[in-house]
mmCIF file of C-alpha atoms in Angstrom:
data_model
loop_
_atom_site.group_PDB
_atom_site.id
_atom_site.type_symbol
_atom_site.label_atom_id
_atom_site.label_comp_id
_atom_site.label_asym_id
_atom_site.label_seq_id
_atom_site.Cartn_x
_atom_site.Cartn_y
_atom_site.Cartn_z
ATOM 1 C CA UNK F 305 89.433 195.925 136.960
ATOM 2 C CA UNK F 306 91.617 193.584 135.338
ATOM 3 C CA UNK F 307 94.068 194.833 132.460
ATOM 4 C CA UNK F 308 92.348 196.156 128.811
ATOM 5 C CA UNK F 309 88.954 195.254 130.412
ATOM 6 C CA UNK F 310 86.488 195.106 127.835
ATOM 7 C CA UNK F 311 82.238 194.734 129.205
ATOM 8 C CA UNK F 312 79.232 194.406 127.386
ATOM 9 C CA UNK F 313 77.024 196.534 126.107
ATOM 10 C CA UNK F 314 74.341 195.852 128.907
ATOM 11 C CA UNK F 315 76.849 197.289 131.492
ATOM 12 C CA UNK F 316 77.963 200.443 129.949
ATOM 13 C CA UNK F 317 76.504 200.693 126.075
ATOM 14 C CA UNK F 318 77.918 204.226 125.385
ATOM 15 C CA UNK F 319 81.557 203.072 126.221
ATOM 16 C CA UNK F 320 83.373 203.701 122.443
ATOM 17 C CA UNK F 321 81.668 207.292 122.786
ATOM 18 C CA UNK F 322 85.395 208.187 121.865
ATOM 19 C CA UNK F 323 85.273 205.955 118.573
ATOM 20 C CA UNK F 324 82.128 208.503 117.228
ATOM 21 C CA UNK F 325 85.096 209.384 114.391
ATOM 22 C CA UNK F 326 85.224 206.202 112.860
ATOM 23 C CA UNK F 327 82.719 204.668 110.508
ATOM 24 C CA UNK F 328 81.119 201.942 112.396
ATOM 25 C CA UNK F 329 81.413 198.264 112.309
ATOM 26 C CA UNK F 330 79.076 195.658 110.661
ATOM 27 C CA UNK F 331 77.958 193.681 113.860
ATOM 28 C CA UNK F 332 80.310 190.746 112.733
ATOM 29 C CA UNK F 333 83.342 193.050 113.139
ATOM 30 C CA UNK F 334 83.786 192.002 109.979
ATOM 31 C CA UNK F 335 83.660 195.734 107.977
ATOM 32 C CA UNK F 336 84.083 194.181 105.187
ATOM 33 C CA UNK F 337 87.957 194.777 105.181
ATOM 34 C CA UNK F 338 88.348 192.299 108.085
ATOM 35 C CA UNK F 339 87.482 188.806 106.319
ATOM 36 C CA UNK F 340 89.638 189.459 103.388
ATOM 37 C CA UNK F 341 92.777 190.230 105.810
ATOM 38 C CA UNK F 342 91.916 186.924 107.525
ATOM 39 C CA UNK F 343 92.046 185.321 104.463
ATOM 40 C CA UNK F 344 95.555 186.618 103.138
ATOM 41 C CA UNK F 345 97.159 185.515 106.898
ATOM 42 C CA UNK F 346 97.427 183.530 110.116
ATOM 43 C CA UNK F 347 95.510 186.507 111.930
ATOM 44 C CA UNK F 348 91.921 185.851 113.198
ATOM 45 C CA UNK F 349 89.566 188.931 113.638
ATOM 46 C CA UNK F 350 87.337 189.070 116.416
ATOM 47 C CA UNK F 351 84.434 191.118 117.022
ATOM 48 C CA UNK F 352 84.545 194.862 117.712
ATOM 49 C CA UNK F 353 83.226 195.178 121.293
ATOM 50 C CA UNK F 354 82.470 197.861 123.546
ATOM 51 C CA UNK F 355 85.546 199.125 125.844
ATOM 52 C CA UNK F 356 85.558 200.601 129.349
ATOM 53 C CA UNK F 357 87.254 204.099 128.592
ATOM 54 C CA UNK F 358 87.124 205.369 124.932
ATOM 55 C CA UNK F 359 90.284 205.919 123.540
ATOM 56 C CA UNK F 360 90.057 206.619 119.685
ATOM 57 C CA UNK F 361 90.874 210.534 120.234
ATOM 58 C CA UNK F 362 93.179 212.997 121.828
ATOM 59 C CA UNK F 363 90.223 214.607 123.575
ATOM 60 C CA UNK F 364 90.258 210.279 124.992
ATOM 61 C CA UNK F 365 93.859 210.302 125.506
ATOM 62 C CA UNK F 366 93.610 213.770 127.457
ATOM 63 C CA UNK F 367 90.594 212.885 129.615
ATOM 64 C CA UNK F 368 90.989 209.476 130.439
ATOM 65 C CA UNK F 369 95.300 208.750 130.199
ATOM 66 C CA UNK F 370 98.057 209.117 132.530
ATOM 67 C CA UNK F 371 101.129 208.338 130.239
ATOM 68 C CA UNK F 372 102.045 208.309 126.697
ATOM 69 C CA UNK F 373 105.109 206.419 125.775
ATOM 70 C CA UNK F 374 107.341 204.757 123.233
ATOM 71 C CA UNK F 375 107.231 201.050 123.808
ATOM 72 C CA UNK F 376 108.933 197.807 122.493
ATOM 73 C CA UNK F 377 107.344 194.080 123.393
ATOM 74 C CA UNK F 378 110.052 192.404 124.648
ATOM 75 C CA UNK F 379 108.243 188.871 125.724
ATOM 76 C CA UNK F 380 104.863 187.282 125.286
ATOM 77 C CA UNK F 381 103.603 184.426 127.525
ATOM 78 C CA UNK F 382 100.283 182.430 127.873
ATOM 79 C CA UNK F 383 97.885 182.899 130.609
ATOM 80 C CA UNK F 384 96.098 180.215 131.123
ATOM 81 C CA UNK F 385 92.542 180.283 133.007
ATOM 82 C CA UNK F 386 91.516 177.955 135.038
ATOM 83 C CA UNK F 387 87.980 178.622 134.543
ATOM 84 C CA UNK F 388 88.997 177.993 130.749
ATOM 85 C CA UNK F 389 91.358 174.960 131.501
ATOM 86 C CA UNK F 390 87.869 173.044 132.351
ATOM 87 C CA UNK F 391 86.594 173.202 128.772
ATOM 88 C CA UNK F 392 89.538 171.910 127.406
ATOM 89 C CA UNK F 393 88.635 169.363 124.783
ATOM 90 C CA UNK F 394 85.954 171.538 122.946
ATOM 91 C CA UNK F 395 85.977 171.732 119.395
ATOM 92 C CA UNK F 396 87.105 175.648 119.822
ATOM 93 C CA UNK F 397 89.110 177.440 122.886
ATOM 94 C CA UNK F 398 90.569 180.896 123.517
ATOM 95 C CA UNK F 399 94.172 180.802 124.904
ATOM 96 C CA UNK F 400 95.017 184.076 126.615
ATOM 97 C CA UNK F 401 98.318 185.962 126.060
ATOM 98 C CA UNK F 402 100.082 188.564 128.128
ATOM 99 C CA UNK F 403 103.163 190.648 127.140
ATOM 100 C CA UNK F 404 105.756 192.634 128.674
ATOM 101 C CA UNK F 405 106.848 196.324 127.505
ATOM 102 C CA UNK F 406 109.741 197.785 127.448
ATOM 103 C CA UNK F 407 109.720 202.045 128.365
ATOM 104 C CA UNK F 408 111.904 203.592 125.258
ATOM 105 C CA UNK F 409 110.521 207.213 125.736
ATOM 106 C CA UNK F 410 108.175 209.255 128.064
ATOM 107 C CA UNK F 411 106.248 211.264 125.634
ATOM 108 C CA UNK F 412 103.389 213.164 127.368
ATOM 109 C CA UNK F 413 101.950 213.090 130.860
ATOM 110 C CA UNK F 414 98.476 214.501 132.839
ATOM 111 C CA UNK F 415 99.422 217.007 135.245
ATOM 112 C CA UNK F 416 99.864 215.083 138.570
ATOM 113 C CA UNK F 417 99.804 211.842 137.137
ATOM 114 C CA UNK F 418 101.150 208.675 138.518
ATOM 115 C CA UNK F 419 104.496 207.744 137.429
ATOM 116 C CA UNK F 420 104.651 204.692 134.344
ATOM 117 C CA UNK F 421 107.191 202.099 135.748
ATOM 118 C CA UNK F 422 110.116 201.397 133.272
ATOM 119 C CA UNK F 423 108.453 197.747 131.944
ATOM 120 C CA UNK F 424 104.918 196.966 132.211
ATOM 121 C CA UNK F 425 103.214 193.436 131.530
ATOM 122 C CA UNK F 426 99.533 193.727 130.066
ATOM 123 C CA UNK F 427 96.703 191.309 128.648
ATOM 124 C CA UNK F 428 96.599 191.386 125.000
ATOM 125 C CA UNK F 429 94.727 189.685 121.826
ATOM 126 C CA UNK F 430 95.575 185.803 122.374
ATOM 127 C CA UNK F 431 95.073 182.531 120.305
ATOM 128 C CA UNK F 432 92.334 180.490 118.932
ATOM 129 C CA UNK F 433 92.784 177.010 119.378
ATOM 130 C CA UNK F 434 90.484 174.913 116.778
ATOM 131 C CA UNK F 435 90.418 171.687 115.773
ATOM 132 C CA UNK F 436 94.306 171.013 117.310
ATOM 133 C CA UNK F 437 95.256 174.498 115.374
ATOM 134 C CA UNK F 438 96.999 177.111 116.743
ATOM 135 C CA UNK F 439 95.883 180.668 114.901
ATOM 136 C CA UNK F 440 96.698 184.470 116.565
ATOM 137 C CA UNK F 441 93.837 186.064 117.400
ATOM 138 C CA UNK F 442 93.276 190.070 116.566
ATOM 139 C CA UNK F 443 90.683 192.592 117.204
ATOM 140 C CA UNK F 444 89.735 194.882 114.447
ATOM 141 C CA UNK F 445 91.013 198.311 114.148
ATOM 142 C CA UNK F 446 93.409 197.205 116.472
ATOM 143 C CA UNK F 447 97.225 195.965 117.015
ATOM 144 C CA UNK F 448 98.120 192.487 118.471
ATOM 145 C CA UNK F 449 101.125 194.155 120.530
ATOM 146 C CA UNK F 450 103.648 191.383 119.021
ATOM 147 C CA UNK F 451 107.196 190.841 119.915
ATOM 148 C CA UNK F 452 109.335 192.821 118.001
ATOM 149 C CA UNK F 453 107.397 196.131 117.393
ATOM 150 C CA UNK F 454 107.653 199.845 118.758
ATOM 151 C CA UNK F 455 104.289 201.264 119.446
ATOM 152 C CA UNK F 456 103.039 204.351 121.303
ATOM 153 C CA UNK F 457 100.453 204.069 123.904
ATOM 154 C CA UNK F 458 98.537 205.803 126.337
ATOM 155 C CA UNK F 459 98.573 204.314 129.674
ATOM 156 C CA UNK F 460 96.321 204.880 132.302
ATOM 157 C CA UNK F 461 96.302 203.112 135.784
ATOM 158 C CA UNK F 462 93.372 201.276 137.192
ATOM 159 C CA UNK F 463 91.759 200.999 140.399
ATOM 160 C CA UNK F 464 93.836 197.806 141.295
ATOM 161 C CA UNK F 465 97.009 200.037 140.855
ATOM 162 C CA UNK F 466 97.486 198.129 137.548
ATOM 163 C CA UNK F 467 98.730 199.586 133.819
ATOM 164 C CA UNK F 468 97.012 198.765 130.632
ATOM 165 C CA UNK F 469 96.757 200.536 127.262
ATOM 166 C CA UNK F 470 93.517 203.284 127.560
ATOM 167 C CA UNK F 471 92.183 201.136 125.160
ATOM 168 C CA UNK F 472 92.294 199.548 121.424
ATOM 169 C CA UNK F 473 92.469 203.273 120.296
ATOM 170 C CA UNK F 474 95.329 204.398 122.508
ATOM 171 C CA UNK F 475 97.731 201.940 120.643
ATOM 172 C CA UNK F 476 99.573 203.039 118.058
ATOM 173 C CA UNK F 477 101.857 200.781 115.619
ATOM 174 C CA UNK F 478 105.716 202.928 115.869
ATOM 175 C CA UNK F 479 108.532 200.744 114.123
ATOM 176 C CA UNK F 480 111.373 202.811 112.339
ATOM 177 C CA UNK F 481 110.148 205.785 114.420
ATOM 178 C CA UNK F 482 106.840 206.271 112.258
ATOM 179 C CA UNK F 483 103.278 206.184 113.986
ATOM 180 C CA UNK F 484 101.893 204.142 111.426
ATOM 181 C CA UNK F 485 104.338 202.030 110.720
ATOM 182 C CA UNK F 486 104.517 198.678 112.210
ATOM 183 C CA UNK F 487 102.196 195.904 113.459
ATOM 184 C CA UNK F 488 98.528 196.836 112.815
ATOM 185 C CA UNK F 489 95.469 194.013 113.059
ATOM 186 C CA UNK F 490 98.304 191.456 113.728
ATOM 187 C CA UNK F 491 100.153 192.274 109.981
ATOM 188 C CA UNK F 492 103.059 194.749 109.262
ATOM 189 C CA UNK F 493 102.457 197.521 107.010
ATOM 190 C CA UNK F 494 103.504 201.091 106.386
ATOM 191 C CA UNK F 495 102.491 204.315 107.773
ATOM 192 C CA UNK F 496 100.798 205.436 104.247
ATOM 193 C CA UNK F 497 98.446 202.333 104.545
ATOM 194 C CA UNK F 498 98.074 202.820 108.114
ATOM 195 C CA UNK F 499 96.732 206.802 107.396
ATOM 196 C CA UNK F 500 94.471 205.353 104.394
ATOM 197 C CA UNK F 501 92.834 203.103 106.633
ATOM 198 C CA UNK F 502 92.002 205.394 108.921
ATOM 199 C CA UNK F 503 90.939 208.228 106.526
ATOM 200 C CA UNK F 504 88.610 206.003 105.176
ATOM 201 C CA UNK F 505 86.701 205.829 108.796
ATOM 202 C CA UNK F 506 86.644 209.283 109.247
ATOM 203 C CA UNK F 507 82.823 210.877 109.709
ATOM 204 C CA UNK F 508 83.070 214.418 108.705
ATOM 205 C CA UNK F 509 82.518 216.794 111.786
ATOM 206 C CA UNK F 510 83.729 214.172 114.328
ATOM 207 C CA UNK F 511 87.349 214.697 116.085
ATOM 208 C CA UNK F 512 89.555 212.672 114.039
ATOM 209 C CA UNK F 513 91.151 209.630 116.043
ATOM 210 C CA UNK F 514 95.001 210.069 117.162
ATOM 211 C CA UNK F 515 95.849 207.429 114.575
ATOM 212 C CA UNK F 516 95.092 209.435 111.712
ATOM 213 C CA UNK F 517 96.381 212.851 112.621
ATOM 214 C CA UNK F 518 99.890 211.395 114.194
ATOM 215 C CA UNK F 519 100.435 208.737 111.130
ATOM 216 C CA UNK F 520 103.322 209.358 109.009
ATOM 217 C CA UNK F 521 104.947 211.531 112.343
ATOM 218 C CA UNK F 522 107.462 211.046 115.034
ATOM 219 C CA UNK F 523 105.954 210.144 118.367
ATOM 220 C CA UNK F 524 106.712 214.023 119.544
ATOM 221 C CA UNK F 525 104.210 215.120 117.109
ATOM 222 C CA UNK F 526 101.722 213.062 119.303
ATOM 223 C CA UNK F 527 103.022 215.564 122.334
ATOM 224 C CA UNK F 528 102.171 218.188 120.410
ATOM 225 C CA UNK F 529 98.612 216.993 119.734
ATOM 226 C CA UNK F 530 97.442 216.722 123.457
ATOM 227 C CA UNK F 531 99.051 220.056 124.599
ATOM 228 C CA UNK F 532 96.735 221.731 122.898
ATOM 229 C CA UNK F 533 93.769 219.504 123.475
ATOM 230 C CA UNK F 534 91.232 220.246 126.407
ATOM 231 C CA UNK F 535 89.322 217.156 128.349
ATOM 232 C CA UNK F 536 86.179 216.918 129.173
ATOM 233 C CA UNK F 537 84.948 219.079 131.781
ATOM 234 C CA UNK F 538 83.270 216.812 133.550
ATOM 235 C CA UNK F 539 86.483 214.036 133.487
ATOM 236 C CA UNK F 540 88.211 216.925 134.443
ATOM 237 C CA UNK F 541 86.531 217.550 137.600
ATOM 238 C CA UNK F 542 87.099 213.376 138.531
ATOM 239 C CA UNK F 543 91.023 213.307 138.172
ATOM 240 C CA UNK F 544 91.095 211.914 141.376
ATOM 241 C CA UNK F 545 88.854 208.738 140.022
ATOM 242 C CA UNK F 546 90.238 205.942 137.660
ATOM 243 C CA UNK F 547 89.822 206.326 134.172
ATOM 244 C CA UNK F 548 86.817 203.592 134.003
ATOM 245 C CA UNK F 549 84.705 205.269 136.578
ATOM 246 C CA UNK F 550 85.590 208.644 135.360
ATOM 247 C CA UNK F 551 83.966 207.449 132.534
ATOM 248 C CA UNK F 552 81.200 206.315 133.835
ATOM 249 C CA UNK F 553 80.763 210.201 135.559
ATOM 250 C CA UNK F 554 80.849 211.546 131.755
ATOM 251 C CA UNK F 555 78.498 208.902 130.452
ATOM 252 C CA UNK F 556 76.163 209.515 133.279
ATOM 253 C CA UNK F 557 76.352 213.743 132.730
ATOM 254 C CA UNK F 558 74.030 213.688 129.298
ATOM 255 C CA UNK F 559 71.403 211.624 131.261
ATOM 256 C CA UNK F 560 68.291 213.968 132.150
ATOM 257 C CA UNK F 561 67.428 214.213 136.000
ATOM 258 C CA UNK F 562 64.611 213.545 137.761
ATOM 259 C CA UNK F 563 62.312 216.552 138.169
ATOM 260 C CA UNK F 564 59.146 216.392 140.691
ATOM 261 C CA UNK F 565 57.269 216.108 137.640
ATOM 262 C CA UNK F 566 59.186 214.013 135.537
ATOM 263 C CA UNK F 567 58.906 211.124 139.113
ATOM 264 C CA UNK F 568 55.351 211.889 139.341
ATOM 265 C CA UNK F 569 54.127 211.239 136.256
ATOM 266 C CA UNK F 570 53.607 207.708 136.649
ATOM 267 C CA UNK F 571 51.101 208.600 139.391
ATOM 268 C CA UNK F 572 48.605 210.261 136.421
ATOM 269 C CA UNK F 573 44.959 208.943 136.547
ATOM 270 C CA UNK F 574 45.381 208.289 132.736
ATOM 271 C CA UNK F 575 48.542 206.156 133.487
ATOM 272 C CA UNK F 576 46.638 203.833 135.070
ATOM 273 C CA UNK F 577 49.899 202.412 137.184
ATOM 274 C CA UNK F 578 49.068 200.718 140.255
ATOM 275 C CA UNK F 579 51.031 201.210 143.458
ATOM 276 C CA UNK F 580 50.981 199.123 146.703
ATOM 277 C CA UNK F 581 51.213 201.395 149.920
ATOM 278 C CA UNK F 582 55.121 201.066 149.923
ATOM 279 C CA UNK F 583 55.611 201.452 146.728
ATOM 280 C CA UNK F 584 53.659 204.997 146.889
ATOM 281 C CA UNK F 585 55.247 206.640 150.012
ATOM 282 C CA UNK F 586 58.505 205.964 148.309
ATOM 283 C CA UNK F 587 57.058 208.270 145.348
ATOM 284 C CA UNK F 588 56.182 210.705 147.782
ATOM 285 C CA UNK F 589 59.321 210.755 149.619
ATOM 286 C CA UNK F 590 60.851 210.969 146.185
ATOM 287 C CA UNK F 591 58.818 214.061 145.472
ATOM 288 C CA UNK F 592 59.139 215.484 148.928
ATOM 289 C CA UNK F 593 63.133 215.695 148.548
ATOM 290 C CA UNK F 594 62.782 217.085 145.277
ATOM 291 C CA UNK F 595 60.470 219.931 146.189
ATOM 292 C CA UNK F 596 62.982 221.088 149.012
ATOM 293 C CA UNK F 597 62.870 220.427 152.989
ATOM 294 C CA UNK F 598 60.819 223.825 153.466
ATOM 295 C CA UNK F 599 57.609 224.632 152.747
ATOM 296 C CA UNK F 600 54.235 223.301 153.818
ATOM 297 C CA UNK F 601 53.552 220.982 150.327
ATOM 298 C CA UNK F 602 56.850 219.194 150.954
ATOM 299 C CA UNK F 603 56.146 218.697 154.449
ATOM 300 C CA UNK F 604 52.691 217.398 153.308
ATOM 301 C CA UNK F 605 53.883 215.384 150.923
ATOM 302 C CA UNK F 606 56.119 213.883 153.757
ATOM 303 C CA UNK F 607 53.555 213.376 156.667
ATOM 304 C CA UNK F 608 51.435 211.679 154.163
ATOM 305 C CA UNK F 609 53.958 208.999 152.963
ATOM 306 C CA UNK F 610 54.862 207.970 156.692
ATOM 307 C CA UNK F 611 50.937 207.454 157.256
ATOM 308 C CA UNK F 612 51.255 204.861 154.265
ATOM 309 C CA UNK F 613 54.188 203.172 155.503
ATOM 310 C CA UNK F 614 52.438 202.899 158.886
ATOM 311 C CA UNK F 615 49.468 201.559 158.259
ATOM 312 C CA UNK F 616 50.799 199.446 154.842
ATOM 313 C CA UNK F 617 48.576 195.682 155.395
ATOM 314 C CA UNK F 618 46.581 197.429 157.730
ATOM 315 C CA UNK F 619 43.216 199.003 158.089
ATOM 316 C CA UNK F 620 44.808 201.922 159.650
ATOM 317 C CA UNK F 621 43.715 205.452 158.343
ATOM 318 C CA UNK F 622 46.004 207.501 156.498
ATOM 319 C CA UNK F 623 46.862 211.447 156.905
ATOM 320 C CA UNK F 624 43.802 212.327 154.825
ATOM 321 C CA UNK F 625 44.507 216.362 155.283
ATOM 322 C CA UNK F 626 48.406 215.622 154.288
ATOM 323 C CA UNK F 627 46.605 212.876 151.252
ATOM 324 C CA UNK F 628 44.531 216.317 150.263
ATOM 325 C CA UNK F 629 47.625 218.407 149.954
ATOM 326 C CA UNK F 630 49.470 216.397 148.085
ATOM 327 C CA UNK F 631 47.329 215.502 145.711
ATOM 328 C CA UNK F 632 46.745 219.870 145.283
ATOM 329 C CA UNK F 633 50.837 219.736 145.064
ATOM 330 C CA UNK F 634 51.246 217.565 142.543
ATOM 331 C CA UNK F 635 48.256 218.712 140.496
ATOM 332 C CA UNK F 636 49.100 222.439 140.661
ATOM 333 C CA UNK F 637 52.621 221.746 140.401
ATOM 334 C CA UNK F 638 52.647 219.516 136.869
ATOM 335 C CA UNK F 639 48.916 220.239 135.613
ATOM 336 C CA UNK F 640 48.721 215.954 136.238
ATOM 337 C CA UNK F 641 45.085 214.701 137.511
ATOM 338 C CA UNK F 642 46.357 211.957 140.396
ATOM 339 C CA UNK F 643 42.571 211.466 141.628
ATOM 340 C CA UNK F 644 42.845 210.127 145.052
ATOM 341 C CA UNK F 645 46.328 209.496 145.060
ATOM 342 C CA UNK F 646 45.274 206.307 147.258
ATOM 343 C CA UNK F 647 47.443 202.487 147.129
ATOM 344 C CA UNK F 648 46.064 201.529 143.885
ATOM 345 C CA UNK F 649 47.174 197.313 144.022
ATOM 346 C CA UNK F 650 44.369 196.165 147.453
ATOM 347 C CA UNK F 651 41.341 196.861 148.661
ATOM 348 C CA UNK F 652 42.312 197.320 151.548
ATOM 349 C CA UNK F 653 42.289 201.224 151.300
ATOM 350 C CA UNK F 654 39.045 201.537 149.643
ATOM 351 C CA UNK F 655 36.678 203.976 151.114
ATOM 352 C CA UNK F 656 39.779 204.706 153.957
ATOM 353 C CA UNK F 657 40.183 208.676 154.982
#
């Protein structure tokens, strides 16, 4: 995973689960507040898109982050891409930027985690180049990381054994030793702002985001904070994964699992799904290894599905005493009418058994 990934919604569409606190976006980005910033400065606002890890909150921070620290951007330097490089010439390009930090002050750390190295280089918000122009290029609700500033972040490392910020939420602004205070959307303002902005995204009954509770503080208020915040159970139990797939193990814990009835209710008479030979013994296995290895219906269930397989484009016979069970299984079991429960796509099992 490269540095500050961010994927589409296709891949993992409940990734800003952590950013539930914050009013959302328009599907410009925009938010209305965005275009008028771009207007009063050099700054271009992106889209909001969907991150890897969410990172808005200190339950975030505490389930998905290795390190907070005080940082200062000491360089910035262009990355260019050679996949990029080949559409030179267009009428609009994307120039990529990384910069290096500079370790000020360990703030908090996970239990057991991996050690932050005193500087760390990381991909951050780049240019636009239009028309010959040159503009920076910002993300909503989000700092630029510009050369100059103090922030605090939350580091986590990746698979490839790289740093990054958790994510746009993990990155605080943190000049004159005031979260808040600083670089913010690519412009500097002050930590009252900062905590106005954020108040104004706040959804009553959500966790409020680390940027509103810290602003106006010194960074060892954020300490504080995560002490006394708990992770999520089921991060918890994947320390030992990175923070993207550890995600990924939360995301995946609210999704129902398959029952035996739930996987055999596309086999319902009123359904009217059809099923080639293959496609049905892997139903029935399906249902077999749900129902358990003992008993004589799963075994059924079982014998029955390897007479499909073997005789699949053939005139063969099936297992019509395991067919007979199965069909009483599934029936009993889920109160579904499955007829026949015969290969429903050829003809080549009509009038078979």
């Amino acid at each position: 995973m490269t540095t500050r990934t961010k994927i589409t919604v296709a891949v993992l569409g409940a990734a800003v689960a952590g950013a539930l606190a914050l009013v959302p976006l328009t599907d410009d980005g925009s938010g209305g507040e965005a275009d008028s910033s771009a207007d009063s400065s050099d700054v271009v606002l992106g889209t909001a898109e969907k991150e890897a890890v969410p990172s808005f909150t200190a339950t975030d921070w505490v389930s998905y982050g290795d390190q907070v620290a005080v940082v200062r951007v000491t360089a910035e330097h262009e990355r260019r891409d050679p996949d990029t490089d080949e559409e030179a010439g267009t009428e609009e390009d994307y120039l990529s930027r990384t910069v290096d930090l500079q370790v000020e002050e360990l703030v908090w750390a996970r239990s057991d985690a991996p050690a932050l190295p005193p500087t760390v280089s990381v991909t951050a918000d780049g240019w636009q180049l239009k028309d010959g122009a040159k503009k920076e290029l910002g993300s909503p609700d989000s700092s630029r990381l510009e050369v100059g500033h103090d922030y605090v972040i939350t580091f986590a490392r990746f698979s490839d054994g790289a740093w990054s910020p958790l994510g746009s939420g993990g990155v605080l602004p943190y000049d004159h030793g005031r979260i808040g205070e600083g670089e913010f959307q690519g412009e500097t303002g002050t930590a009252d702002a900062y905590r106005s902005t954020w108040e104004e995204r706040l959804v009553p009954g959500d966790e409020q985001p680390m940027a509103f509770r810290a602003a106006g503080k010194p960074a060892g208020s954020v300490q504080g904070i995560l002490r006394s915040a708990t992770p999520d159970a089921t991060a918890a139990r994947y320390f030992d994964l990175d923070p993207a797939a550890r995600y990924q193990k939360v995301a995946g814990a609210g999704e129902p699992a398959d029952t035996f009835c739930s996987v055999a209710a596309p086999l319902a008479v009123s359904e009217d799904s059809r099923h080639t030979p293959d496609e049905l013994a892997s139903v029935l296995t399906d249902l077999a290894d749900l129902a358990g290895p003992a008993g004589k219906d799963a075994s059924a269930l079982r014998r029955y599905a390897t007479s499909l397989e073997a005789g699949a484009g053939t005139s063969a016979p099936v297992d019509d005493t395991a067919r007979k069970a199965s069909v009483a299984r599934i029936e009993q079991e889920c109160g579904t009418e499955v007829g026949e429960l015969r290969p429903t796509d050829t003809e080549a099992d009509a009038g078979t058994g």
